[in-house]
Coordinates of N, CA and C in Angstrom, one line a residue:
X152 N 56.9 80.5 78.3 CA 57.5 80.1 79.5 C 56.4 79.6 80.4
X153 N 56.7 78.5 81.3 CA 55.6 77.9 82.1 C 55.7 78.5 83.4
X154 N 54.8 78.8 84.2 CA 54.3 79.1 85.1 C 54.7 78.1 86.5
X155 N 55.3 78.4 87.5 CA 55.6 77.9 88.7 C 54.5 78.2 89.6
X156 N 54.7 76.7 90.5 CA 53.6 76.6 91.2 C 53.0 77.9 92.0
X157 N 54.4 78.7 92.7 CA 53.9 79.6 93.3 C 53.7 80.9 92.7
X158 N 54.0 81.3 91.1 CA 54.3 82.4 90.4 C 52.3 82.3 90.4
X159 N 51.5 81.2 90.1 CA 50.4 80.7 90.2 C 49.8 81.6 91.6
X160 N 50.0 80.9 92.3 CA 50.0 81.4 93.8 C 49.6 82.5 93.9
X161 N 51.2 83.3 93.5 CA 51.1 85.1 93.0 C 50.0 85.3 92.6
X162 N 49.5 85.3 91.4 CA 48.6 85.4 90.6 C 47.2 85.3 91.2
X163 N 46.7 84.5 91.8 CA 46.1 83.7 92.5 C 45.5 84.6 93.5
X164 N 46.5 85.0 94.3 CA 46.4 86.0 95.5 C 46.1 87.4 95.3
X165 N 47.0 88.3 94.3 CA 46.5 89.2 93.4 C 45.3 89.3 93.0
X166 N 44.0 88.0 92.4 CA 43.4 87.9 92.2 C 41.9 88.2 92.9
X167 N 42.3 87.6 94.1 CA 41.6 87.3 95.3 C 41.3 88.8 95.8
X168 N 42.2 89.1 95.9 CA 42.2 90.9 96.4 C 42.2 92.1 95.3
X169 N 41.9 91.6 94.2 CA 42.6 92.9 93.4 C 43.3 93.3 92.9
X170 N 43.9 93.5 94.1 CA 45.6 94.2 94.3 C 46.0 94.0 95.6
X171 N 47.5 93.9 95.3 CA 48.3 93.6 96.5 C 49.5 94.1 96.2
X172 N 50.3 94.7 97.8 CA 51.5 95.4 97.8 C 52.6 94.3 98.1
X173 N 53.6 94.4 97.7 CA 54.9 93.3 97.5 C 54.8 92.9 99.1
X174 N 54.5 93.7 99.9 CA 55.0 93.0 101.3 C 54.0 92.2 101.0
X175 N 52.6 91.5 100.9 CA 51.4 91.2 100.8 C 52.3 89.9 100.3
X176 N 52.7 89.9 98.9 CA 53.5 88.8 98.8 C 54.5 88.2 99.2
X177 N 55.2 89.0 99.6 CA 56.5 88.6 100.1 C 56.0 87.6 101.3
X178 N 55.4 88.3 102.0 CA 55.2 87.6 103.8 C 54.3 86.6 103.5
X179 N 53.0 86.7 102.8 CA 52.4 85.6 102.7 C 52.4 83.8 101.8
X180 N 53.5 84.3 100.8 CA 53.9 83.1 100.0 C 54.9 83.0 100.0
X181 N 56.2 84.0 100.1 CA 57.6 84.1 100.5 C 58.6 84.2 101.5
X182 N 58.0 83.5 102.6 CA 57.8 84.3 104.0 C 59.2 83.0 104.6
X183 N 59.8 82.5 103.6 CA 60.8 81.2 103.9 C 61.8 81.7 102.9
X184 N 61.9 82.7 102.4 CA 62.6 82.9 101.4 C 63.0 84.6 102.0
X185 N 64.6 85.0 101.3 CA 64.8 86.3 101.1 C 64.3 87.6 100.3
X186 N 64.6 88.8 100.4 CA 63.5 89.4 99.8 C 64.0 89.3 98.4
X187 N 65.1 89.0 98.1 CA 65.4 89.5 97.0 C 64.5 88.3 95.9
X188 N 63.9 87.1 96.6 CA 63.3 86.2 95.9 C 61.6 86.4 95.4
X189 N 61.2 87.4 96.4 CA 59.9 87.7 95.7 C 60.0 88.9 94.5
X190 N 60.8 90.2 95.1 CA 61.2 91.0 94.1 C 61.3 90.1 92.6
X191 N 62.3 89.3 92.3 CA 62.3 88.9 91.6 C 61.7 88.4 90.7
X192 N 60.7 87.3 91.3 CA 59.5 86.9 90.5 C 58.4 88.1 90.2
X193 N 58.1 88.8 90.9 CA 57.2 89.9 90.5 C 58.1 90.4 89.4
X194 N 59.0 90.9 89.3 CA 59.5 91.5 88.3 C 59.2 91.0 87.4
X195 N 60.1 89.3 87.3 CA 59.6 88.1 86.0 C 58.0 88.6 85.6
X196 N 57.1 88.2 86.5 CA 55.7 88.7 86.1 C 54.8 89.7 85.3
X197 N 55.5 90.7 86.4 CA 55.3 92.1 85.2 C 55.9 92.3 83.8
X198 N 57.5 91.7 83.7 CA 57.7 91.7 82.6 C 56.6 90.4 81.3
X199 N 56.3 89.8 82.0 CA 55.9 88.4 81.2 C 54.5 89.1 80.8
X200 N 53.8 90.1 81.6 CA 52.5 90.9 81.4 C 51.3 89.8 82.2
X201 N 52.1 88.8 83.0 CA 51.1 88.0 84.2 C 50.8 89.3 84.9
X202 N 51.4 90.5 85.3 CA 51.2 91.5 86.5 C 51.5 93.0 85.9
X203 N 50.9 93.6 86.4 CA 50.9 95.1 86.1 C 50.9 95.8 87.3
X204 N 52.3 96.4 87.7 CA 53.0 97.1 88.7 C 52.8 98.4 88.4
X205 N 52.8 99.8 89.6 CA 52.8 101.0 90.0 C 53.2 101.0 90.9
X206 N 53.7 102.4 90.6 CA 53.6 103.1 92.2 C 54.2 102.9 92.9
X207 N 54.3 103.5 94.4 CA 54.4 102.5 95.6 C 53.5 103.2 96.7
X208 N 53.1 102.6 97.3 CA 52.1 102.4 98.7 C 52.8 103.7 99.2
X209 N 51.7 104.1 99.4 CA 52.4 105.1 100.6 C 52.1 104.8 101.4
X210 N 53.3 105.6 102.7 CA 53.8 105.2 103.8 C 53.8 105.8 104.7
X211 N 53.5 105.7 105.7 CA 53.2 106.5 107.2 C 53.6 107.7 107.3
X212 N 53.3 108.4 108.8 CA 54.3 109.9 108.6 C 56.1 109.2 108.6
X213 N 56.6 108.6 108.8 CA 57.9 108.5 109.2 C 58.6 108.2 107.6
X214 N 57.7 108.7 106.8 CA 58.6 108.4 105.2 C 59.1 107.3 105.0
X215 N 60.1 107.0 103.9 CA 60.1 106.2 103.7 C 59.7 105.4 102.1
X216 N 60.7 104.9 101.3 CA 59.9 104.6 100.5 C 58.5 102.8 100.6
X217 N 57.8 102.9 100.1 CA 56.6 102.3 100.4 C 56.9 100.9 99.7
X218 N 55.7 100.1 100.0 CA 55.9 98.4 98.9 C 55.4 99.3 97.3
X219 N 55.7 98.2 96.4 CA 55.5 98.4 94.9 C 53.9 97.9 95.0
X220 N 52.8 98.3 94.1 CA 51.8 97.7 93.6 C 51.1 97.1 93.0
X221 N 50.4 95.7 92.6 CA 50.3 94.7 92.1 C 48.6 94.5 91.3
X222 N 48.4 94.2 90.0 CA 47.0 94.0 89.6 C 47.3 93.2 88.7
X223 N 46.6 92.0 88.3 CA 47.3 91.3 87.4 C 46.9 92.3 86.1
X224 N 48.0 91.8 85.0 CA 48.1 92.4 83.7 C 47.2 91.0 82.6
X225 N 47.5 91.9 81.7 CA 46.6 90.9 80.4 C 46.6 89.5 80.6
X226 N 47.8 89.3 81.1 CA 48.2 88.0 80.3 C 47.3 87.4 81.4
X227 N 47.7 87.4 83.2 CA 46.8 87.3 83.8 C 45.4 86.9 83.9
X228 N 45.0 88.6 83.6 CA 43.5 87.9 83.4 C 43.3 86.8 82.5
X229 N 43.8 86.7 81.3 CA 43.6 86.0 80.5 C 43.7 84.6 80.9
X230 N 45.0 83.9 81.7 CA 44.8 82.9 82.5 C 44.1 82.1 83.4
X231 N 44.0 83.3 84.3 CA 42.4 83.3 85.3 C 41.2 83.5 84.9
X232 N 40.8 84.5 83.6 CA 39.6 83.9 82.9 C 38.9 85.5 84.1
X233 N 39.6 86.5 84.1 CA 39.3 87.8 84.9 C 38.7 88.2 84.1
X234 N 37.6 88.6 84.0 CA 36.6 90.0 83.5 C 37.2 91.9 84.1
X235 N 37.1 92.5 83.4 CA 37.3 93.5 83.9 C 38.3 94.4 83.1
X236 N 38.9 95.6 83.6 CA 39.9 96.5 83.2 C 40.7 96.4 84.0
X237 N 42.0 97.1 84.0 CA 42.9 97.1 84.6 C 42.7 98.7 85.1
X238 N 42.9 98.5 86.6 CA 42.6 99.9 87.4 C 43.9 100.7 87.1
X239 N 43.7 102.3 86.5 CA 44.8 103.2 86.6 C 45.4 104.0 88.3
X240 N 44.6 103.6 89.3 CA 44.9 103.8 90.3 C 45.1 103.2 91.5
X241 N 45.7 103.0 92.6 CA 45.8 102.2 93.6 C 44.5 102.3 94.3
X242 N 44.3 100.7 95.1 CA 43.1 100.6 95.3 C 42.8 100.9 97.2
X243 N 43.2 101.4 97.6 CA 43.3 101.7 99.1 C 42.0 100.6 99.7
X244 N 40.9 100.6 99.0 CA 40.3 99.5 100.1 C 40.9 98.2 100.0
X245 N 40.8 97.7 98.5 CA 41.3 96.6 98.2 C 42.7 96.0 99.0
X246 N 43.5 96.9 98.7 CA 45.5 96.7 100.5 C 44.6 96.7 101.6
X247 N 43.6 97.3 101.8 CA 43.5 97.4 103.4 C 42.7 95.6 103.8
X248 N 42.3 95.1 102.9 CA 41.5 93.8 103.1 C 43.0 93.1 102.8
X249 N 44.3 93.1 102.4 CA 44.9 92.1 101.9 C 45.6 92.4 103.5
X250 N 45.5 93.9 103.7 CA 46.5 94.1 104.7 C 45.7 93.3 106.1
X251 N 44.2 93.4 106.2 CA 43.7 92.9 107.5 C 43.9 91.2 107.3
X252 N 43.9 90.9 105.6 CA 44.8 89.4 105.8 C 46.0 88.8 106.7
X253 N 46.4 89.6 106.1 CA 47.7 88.9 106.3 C 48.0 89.3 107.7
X254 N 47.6 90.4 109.0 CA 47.4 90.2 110.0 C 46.5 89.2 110.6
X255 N 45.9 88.9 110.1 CA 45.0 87.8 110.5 C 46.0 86.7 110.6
X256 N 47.1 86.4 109.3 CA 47.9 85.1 109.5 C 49.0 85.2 110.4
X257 N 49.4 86.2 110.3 CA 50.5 86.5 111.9 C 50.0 86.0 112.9
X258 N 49.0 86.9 113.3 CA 48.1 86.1 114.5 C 48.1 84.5 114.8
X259 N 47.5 84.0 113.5 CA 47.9 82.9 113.4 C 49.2 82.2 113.8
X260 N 50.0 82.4 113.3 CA 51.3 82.2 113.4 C 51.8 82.0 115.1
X261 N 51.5 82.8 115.5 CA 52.1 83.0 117.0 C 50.8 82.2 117.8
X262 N 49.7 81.4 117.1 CA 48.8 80.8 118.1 C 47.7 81.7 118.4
X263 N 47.7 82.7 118.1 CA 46.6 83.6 118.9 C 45.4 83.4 118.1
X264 N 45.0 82.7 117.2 CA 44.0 82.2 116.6 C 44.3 81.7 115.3
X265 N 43.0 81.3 114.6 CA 43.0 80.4 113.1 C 42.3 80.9 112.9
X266 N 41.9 81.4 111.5 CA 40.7 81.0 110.8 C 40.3 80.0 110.0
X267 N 39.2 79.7 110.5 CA 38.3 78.2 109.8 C 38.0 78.8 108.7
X268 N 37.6 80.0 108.2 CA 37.1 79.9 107.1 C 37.2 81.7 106.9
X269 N 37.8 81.8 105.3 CA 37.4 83.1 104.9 C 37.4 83.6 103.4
X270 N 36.7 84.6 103.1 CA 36.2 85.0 101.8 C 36.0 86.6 101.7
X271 N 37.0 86.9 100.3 CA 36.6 88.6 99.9 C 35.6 88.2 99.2
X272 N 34.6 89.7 99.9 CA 33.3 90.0 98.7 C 32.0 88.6 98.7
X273 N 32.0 88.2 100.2 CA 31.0 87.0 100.2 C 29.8 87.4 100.3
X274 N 28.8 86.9 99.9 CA 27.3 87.1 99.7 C 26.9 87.1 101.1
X275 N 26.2 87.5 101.7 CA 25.3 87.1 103.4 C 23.9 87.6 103.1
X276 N 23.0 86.4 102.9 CA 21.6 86.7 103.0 C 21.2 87.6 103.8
X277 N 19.9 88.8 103.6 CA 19.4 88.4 102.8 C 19.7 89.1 101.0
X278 N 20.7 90.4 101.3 CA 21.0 90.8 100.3 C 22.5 92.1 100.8
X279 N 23.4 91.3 101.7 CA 24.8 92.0 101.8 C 25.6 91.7 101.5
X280 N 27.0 92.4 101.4 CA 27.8 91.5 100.6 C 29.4 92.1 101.1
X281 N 30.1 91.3 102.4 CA 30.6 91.5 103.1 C 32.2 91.6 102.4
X282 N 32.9 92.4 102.8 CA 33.8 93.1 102.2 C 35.0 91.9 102.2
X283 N 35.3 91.6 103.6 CA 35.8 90.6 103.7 C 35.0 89.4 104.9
X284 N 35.0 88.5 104.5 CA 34.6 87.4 106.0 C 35.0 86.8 106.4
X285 N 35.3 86.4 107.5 CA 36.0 85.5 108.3 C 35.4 85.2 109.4
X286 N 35.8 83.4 109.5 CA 35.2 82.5 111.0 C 36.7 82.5 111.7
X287 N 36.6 82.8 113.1 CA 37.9 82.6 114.0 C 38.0 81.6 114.7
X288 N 38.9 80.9 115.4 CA 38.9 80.3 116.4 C 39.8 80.6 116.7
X289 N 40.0 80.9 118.5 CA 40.6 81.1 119.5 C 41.1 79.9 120.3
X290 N 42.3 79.2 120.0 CA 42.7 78.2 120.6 C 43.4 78.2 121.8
X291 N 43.3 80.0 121.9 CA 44.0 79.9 123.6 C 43.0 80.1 124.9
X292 N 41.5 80.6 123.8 CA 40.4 80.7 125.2 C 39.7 79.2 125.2
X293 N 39.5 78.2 124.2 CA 39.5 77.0 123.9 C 40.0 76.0 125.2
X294 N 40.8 76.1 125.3 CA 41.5 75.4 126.3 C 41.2 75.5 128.1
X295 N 41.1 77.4 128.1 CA 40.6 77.8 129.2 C 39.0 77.7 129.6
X296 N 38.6 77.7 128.2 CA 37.1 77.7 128.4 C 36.0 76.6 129.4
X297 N 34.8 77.5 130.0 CA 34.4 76.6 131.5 C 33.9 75.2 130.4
X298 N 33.6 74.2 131.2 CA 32.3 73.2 130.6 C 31.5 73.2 129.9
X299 N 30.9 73.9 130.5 CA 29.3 74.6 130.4 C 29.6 75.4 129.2
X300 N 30.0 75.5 128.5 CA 30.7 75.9 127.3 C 30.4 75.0 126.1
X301 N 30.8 74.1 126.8 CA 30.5 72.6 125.7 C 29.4 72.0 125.6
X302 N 28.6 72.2 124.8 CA 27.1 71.4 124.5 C 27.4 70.3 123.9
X303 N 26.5 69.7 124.1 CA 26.3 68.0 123.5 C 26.1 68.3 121.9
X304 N 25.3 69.5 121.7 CA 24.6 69.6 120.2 C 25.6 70.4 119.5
X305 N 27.0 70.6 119.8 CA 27.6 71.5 119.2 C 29.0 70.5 118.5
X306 N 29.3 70.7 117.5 CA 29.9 69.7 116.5 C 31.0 69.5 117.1
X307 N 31.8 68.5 117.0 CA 32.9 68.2 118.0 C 34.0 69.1 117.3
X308 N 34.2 69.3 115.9 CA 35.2 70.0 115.5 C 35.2 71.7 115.3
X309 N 34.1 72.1 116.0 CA 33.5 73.8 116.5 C 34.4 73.8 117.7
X310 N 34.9 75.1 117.6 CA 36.1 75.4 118.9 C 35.2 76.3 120.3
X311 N 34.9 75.9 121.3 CA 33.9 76.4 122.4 C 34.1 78.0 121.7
X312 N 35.2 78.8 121.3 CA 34.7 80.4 121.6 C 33.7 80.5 120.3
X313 N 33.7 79.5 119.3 CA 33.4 79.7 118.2 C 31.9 79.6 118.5
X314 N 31.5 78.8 119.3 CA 29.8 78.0 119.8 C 29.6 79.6 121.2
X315 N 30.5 79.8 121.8 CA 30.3 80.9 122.2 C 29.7 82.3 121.5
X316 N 30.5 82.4 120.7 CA 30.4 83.2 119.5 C 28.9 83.4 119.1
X317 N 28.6 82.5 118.4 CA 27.3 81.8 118.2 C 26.5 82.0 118.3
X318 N 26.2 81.5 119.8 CA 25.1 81.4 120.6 C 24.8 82.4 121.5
X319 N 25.4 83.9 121.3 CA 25.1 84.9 122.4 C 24.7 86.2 121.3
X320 N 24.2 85.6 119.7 CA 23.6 86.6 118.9 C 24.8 87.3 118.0
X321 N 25.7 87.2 118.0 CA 26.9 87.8 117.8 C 27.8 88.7 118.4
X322 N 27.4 88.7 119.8 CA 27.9 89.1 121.0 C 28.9 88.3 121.8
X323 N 30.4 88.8 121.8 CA 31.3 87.6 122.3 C 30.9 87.9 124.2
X324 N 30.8 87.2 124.8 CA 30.9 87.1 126.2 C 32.1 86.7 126.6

């Protein structure tokens, strides 16, 4: 069976993080669709052995049952060219980086910022290796922001909080 652009996607994303809980997919690639359409494909996937499901997340004090949990399976790695084992456990750091994702794209969503740029597990000289990274830009302080904000030497496509950002050490002012 061939592979759809976004079953890919799935895969893809899974990958990036580890693991990921159904809402993780649902909202971030299915987020135009009903639920019953990402359930679906995950299922397809797990059964096809693209994905290897457990569990479910657990969930606040207010109970509840939780999202299902996601790592790709054989077939997977084998597509992606993944090194590694298949984890017998849920990965609590691993959700919590997919989970500060996909808050990051809400945010997005409603305007309250973008990210220019981001990466799990990126290298930072001279020898760290940051869990997750991300560059932000704030398009609503952008607009408000004074003049004197704006330097001549700073790239026209840098957003002033970003050159703020910057230039005060890593201290937002």
């Amino acid at each position: 069976m061939e592979l759809g652009e976004r079953d890919l996607a799935v895969l893809k994303l899974t990958r990036t993080f580890s693991q990921v809980a159904s809402t993780h997919v649902s909202e971030l690639l299915f987020g135009d669709r009903s639920h019953s359409v990402p359930d679906k494909a995950l299922g397809r996937l797990v059964r096809l052995g693209y994905l290897s499901g457990w569990e479910r997340r657990a969930t606040g004090s207010k109970g509840g049952a939780g999202a299902y949990v996601y790592q790709l399976g054989r077939a997977g790695r084998l597509l992606l060219q993944v090194d590694g084992r298949l984890s017998p456990n849920v990965n609590n750091h691993a959700l919590m980086l997919a989970d500060t994702h996909l808050e990051l794209r809400r945010a997005e969503k409603v305007g309250l910022l973008s990210d220019t740029d981001w990466e799990v597990e990126r290298r930072v000289p001279p020898s760290v290796r940051a869990d997750l990274y991300v560059s932000l830009a704030f398009p609503s302080q952008d607009a408000a922001a004074p003049s004197s904000w704006r330097s001549a030497s700073a790239p026209s496509n840098q957003h002033a909080s970003e050159r703020r950002w910057r230039g005060t050490g890593g201290r937002l002012r």
